[in-house]
mmCIF file of C-alpha atoms in Angstrom:
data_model
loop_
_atom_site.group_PDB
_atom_site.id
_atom_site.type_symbol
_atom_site.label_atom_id
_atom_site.label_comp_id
_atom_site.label_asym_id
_atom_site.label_seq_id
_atom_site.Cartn_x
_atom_site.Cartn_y
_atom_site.Cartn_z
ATOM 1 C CA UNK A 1 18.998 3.564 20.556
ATOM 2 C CA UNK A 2 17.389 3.358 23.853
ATOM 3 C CA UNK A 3 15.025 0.216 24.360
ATOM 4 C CA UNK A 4 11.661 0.751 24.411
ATOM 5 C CA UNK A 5 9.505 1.132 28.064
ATOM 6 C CA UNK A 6 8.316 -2.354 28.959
ATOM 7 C CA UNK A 7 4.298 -1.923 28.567
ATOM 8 C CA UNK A 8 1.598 -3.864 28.703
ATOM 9 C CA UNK A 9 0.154 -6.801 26.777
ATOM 10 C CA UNK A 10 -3.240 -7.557 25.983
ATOM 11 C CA UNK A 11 -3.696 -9.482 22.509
ATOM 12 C CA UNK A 12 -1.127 -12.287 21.141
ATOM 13 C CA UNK A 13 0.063 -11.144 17.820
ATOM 14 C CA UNK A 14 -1.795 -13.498 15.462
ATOM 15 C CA UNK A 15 -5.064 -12.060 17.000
ATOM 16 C CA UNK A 16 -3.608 -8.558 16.254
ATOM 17 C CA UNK A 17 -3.250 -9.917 12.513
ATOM 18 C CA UNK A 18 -6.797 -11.476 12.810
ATOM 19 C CA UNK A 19 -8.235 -8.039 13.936
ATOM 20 C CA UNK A 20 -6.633 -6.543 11.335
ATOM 21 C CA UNK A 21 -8.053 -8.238 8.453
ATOM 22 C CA UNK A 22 -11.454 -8.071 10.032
ATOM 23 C CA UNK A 23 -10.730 -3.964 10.255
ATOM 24 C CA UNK A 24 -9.776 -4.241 6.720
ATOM 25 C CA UNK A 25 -12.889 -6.260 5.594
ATOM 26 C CA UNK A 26 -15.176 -3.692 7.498
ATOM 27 C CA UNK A 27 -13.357 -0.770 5.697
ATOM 28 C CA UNK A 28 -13.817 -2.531 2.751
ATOM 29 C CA UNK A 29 -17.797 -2.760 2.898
ATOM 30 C CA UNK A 30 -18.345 1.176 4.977
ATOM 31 C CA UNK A 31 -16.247 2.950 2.758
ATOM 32 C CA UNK A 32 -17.526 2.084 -1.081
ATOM 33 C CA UNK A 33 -21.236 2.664 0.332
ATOM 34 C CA UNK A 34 -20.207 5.771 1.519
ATOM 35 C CA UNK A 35 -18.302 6.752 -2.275
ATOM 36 C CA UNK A 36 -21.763 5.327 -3.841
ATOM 37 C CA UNK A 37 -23.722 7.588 -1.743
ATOM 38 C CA UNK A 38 -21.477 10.783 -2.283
ATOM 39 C CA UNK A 39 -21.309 9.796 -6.091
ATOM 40 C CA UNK A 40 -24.597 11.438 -7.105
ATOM 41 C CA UNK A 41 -23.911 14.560 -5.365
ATOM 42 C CA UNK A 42 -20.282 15.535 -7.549
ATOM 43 C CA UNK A 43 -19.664 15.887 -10.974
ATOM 44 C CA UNK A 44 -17.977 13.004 -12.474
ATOM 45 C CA UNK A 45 -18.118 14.164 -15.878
ATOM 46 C CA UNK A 46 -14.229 12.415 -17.052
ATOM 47 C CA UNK A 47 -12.414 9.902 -16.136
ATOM 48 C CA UNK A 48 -10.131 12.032 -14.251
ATOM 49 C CA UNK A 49 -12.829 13.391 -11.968
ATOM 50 C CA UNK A 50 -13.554 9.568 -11.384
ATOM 51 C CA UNK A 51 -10.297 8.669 -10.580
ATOM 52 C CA UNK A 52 -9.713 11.706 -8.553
ATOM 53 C CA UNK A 53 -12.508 10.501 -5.986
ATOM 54 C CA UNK A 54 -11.289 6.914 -6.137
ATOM 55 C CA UNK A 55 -8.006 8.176 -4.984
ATOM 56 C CA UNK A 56 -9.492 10.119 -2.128
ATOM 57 C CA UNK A 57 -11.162 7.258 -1.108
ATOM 58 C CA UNK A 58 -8.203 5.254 -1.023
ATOM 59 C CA UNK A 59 -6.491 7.615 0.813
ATOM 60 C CA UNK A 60 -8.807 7.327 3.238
ATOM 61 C CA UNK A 61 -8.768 4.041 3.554
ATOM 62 C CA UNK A 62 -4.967 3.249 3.818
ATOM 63 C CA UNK A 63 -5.021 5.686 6.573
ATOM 64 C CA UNK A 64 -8.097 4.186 8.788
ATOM 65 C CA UNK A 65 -6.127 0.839 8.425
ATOM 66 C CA UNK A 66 -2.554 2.295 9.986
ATOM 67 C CA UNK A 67 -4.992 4.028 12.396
ATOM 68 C CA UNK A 68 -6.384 0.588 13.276
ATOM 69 C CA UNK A 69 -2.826 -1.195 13.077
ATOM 70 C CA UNK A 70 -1.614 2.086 15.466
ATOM 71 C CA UNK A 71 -4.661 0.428 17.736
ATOM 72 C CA UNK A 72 -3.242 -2.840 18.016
ATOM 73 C CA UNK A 73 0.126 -2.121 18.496
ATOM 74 C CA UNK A 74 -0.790 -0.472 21.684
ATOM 75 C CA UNK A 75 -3.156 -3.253 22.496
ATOM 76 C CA UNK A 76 0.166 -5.585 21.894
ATOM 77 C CA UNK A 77 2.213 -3.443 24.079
ATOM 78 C CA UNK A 78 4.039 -2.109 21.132
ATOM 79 C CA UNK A 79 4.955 1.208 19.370
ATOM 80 C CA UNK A 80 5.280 2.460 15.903
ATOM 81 C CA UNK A 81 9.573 1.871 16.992
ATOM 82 C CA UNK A 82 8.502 -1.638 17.461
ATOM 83 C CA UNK A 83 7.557 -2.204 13.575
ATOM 84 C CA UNK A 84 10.188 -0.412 12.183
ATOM 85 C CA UNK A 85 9.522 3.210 12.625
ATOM 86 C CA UNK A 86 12.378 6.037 13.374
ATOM 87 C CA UNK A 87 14.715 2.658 12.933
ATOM 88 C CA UNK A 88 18.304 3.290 11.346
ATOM 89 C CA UNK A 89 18.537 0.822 7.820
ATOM 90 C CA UNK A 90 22.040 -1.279 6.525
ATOM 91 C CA UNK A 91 23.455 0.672 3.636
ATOM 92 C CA UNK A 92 21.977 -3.102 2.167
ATOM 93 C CA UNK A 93 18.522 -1.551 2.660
ATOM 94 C CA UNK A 94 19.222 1.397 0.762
ATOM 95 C CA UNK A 95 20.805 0.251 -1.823
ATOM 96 C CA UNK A 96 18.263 -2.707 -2.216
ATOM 97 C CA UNK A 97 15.149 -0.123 -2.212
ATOM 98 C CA UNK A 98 16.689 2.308 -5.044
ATOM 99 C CA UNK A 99 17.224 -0.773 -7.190
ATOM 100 C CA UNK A 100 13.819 -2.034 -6.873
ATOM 101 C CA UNK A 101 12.265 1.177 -6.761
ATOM 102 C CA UNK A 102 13.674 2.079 -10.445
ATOM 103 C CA UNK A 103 13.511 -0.945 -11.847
ATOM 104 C CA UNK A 104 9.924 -1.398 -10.877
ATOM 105 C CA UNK A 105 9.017 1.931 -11.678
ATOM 106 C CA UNK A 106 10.252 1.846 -14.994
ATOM 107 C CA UNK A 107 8.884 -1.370 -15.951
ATOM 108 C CA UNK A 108 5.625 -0.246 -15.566
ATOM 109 C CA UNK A 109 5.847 3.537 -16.399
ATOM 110 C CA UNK A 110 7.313 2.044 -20.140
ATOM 111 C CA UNK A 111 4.371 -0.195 -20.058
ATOM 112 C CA UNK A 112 2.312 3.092 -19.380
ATOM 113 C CA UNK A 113 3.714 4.892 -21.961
ATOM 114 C CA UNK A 114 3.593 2.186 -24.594
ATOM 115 C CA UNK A 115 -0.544 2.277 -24.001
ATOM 116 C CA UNK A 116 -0.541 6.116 -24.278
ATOM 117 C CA UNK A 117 0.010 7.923 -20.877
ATOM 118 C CA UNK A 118 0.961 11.404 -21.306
ATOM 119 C CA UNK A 119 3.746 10.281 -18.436
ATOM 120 C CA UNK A 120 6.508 12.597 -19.897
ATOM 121 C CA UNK A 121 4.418 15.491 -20.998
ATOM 122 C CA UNK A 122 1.265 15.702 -18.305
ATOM 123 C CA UNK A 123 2.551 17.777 -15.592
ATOM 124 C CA UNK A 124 -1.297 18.795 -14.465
ATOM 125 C CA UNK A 125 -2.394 19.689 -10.817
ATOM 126 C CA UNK A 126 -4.619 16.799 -11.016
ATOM 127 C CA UNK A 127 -1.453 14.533 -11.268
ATOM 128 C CA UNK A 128 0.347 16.182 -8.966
ATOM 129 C CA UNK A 129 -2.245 16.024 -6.163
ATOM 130 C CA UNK A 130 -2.538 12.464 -7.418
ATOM 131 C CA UNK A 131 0.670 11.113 -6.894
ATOM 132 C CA UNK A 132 2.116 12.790 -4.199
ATOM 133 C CA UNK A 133 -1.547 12.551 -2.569
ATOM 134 C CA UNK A 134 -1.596 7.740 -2.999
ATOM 135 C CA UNK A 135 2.545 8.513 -3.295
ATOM 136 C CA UNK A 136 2.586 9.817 0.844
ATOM 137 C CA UNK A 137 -0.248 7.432 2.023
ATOM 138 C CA UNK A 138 0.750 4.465 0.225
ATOM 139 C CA UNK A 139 4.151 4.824 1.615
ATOM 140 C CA UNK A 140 3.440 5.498 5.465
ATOM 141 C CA UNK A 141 0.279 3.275 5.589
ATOM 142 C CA UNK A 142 0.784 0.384 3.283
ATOM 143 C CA UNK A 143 4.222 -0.208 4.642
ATOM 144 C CA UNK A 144 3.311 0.647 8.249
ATOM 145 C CA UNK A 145 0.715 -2.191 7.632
ATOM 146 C CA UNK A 146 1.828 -4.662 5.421
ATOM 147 C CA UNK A 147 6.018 -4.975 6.094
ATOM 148 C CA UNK A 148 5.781 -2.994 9.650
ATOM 149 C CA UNK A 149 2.468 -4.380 11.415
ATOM 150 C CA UNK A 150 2.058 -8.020 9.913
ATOM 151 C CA UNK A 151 5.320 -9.423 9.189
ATOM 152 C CA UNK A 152 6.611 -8.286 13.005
ATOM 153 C CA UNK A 153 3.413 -9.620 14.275
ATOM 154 C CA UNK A 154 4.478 -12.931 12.918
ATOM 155 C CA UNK A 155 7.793 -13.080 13.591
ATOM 156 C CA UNK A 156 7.070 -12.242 16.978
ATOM 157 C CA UNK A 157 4.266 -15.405 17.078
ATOM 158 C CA UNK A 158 7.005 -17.761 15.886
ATOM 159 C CA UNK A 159 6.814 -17.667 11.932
ATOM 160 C CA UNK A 160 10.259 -18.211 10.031
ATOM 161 C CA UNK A 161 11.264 -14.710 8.033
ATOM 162 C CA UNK A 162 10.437 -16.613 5.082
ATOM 163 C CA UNK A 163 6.612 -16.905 6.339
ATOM 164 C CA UNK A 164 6.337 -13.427 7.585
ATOM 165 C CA UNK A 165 7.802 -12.314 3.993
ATOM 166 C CA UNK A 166 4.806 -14.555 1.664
ATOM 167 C CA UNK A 167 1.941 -13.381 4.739
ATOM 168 C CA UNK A 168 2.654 -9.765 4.057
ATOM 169 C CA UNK A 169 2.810 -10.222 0.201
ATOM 170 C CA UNK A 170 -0.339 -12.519 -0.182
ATOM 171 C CA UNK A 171 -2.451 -10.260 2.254
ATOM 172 C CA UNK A 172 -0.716 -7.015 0.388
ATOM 173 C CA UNK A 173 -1.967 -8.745 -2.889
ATOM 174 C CA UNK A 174 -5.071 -9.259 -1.602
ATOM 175 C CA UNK A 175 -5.787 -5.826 -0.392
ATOM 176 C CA UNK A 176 -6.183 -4.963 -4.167
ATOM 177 C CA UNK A 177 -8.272 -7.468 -5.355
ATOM 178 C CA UNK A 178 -10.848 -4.612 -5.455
ATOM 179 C CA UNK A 179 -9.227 -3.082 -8.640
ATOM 180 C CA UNK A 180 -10.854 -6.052 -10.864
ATOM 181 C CA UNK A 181 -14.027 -3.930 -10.568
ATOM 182 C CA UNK A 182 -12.661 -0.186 -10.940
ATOM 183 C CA UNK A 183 -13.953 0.000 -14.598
ATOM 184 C CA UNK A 184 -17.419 -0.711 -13.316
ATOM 185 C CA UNK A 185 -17.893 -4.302 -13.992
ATOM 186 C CA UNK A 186 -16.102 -7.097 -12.704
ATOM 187 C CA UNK A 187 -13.098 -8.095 -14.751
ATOM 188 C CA UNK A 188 -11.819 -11.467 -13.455
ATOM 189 C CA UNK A 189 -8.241 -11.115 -15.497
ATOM 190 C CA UNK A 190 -7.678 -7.551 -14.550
ATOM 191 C CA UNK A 191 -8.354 -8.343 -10.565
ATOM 192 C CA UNK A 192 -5.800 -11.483 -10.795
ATOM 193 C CA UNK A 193 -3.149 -9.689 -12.726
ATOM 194 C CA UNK A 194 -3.248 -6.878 -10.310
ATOM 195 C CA UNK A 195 -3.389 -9.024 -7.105
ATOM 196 C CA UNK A 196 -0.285 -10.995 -8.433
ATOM 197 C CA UNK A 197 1.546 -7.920 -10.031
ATOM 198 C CA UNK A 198 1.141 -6.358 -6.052
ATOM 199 C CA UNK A 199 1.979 -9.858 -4.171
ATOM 200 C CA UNK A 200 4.566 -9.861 -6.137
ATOM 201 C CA UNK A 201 5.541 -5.433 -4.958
ATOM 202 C CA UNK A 202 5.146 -6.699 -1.732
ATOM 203 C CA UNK A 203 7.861 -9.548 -1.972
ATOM 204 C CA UNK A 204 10.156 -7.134 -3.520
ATOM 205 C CA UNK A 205 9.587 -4.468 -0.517
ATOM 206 C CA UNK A 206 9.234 -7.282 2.387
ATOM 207 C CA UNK A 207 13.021 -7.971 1.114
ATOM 208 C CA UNK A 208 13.924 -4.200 1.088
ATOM 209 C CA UNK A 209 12.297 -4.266 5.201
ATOM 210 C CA UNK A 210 14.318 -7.279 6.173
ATOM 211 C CA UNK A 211 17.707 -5.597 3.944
ATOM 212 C CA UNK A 212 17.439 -3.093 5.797
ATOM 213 C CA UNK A 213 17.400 -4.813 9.774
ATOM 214 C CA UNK A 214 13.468 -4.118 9.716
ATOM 215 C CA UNK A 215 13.724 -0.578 9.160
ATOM 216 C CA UNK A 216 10.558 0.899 7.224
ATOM 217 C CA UNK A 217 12.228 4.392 5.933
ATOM 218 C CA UNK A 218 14.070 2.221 2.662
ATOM 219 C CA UNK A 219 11.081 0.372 2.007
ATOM 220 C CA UNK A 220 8.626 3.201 3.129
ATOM 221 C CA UNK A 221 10.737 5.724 0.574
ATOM 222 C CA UNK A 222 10.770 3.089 -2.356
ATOM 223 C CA UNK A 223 7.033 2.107 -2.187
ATOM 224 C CA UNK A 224 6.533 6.500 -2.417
ATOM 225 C CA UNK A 225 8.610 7.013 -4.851
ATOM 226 C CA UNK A 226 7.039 4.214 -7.252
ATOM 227 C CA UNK A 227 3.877 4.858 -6.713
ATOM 228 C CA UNK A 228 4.962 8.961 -7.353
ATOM 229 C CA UNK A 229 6.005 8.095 -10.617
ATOM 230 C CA UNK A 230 3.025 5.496 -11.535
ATOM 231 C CA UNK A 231 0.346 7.678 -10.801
ATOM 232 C CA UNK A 232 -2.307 8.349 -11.586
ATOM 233 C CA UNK A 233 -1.536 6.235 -14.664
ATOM 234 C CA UNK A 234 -2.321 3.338 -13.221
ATOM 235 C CA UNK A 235 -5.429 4.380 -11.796
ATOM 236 C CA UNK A 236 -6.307 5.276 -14.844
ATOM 237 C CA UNK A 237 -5.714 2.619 -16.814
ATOM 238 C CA UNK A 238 -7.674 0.411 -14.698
ATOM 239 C CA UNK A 239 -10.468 2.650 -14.730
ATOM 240 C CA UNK A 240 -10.994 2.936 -18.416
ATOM 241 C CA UNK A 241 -8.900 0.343 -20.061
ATOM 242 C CA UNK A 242 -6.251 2.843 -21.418
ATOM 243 C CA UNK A 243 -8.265 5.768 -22.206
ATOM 244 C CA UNK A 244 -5.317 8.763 -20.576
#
């Protein structure tokens, strides 16, 4: 692989990671106004039309973020190479991110099914579009983000692997916290249990990124494919407490 062009350097990298949670903070406020406002002029007659706009609006907001990480990388005098991107993985890497990806899947698909998901039987446009729709985004962005952007960011300010690995899962966790009030109200266990149940995804795919000699394709694939599977399931769990 030939080495990258020497460019530029502008920000250190723990200001990159600073300007990044402030980008994601800002997303976080501009885009649920904007959902609220849009809201009354759609018909959310199910839960399915509900989740269906909560999905685009994720979607749109794992995007802006890689857009912003894209940003910084060029402000750092890096490219999308530098994180991991079009970067050849171990065979440890792939085999690392199939186990995870299954086992992980599956754990929560059978919890799924044991609360009443159609996941075996619902083969629907709307969870199609769904899943493949948070399955694609989640993959490029949330990786690109999370395992690419932050944990090379701190390795390159001086953090041990072990650091960079528990940054990018607590920050991945706490990137959901926002599911706690998807059913409306705010429901304190639901937000914790789904801010440790990710933290806890994003240990598990940190490990696949450093497996694999900081190649995002394994991880990238794994967090797809899960995600492929669990949705929109999840989504709408969370939404109406188990109401498929």
């Amino acid at each position: 692989m030939d080495a990258e062009p020497i460019r530029p350097v502008h920000i250190g990298p723990w200001t990159a990671i600073g300007l990044l949670i402030v980008a994601f903070a800002i997303l976080e406020v501009v885009l649920p106004q904007l959902r609220t406002a849009i809201a009354p002029r759609v018909s959310l007659a199910t839960p399915r039309d509900i989740v269906a706009v909560q999905a685009v609006s994720s979607i749109v907001l794992v995007w802006a973020l890689f857009g912003a990480a894209w940003v910084l990388l060029r402000l750092r005098g890096q490219t999308l190479q530098s994180i991991g991107w079009n970067v050849s993985s171990s065979i440890w890497g792939w085999l690392l991110g199939f186990v995870i990806g299954v086992l992980y899947a599956g754990f929560v698909v059978t919890g799924m099914i044991r609360a009443g998901a159609p996941v075996l039987t619902d083969w629907s446009l709307f969870r199609i579009l769904v899943a493949l729709g948070i399955g694609i985004s989640a993959g490029v962005c949330e990786e690109g983000v999370f395992r690419g952007f932050v944990m090379t960011q701190a390795r390159d300010g001086g953090a041990h692997w072990i650091a960079q690995l528990l940054l990018s899962a607590i920050l991945f966790g706490l990137a959901h916290v926002g599911w706690g009030s998807l059913s409306g109200h705010e429901d304190m266990a639901q937000m914790m249990g789904t801010v440790a149940a990710t933290a806890v995804l994003g240990l598990l795919l940190g490990a696949i990124y450093l497996a694999s000699g900081r190649s995002l394709i394994p991880p990238l694939i794994a967090h797809a494919t899960i995600d492929f599977v669990i949705e929109p399931w999840l989504l709408l769990y969370a939404i109406t407490g188990g109401h498929f």
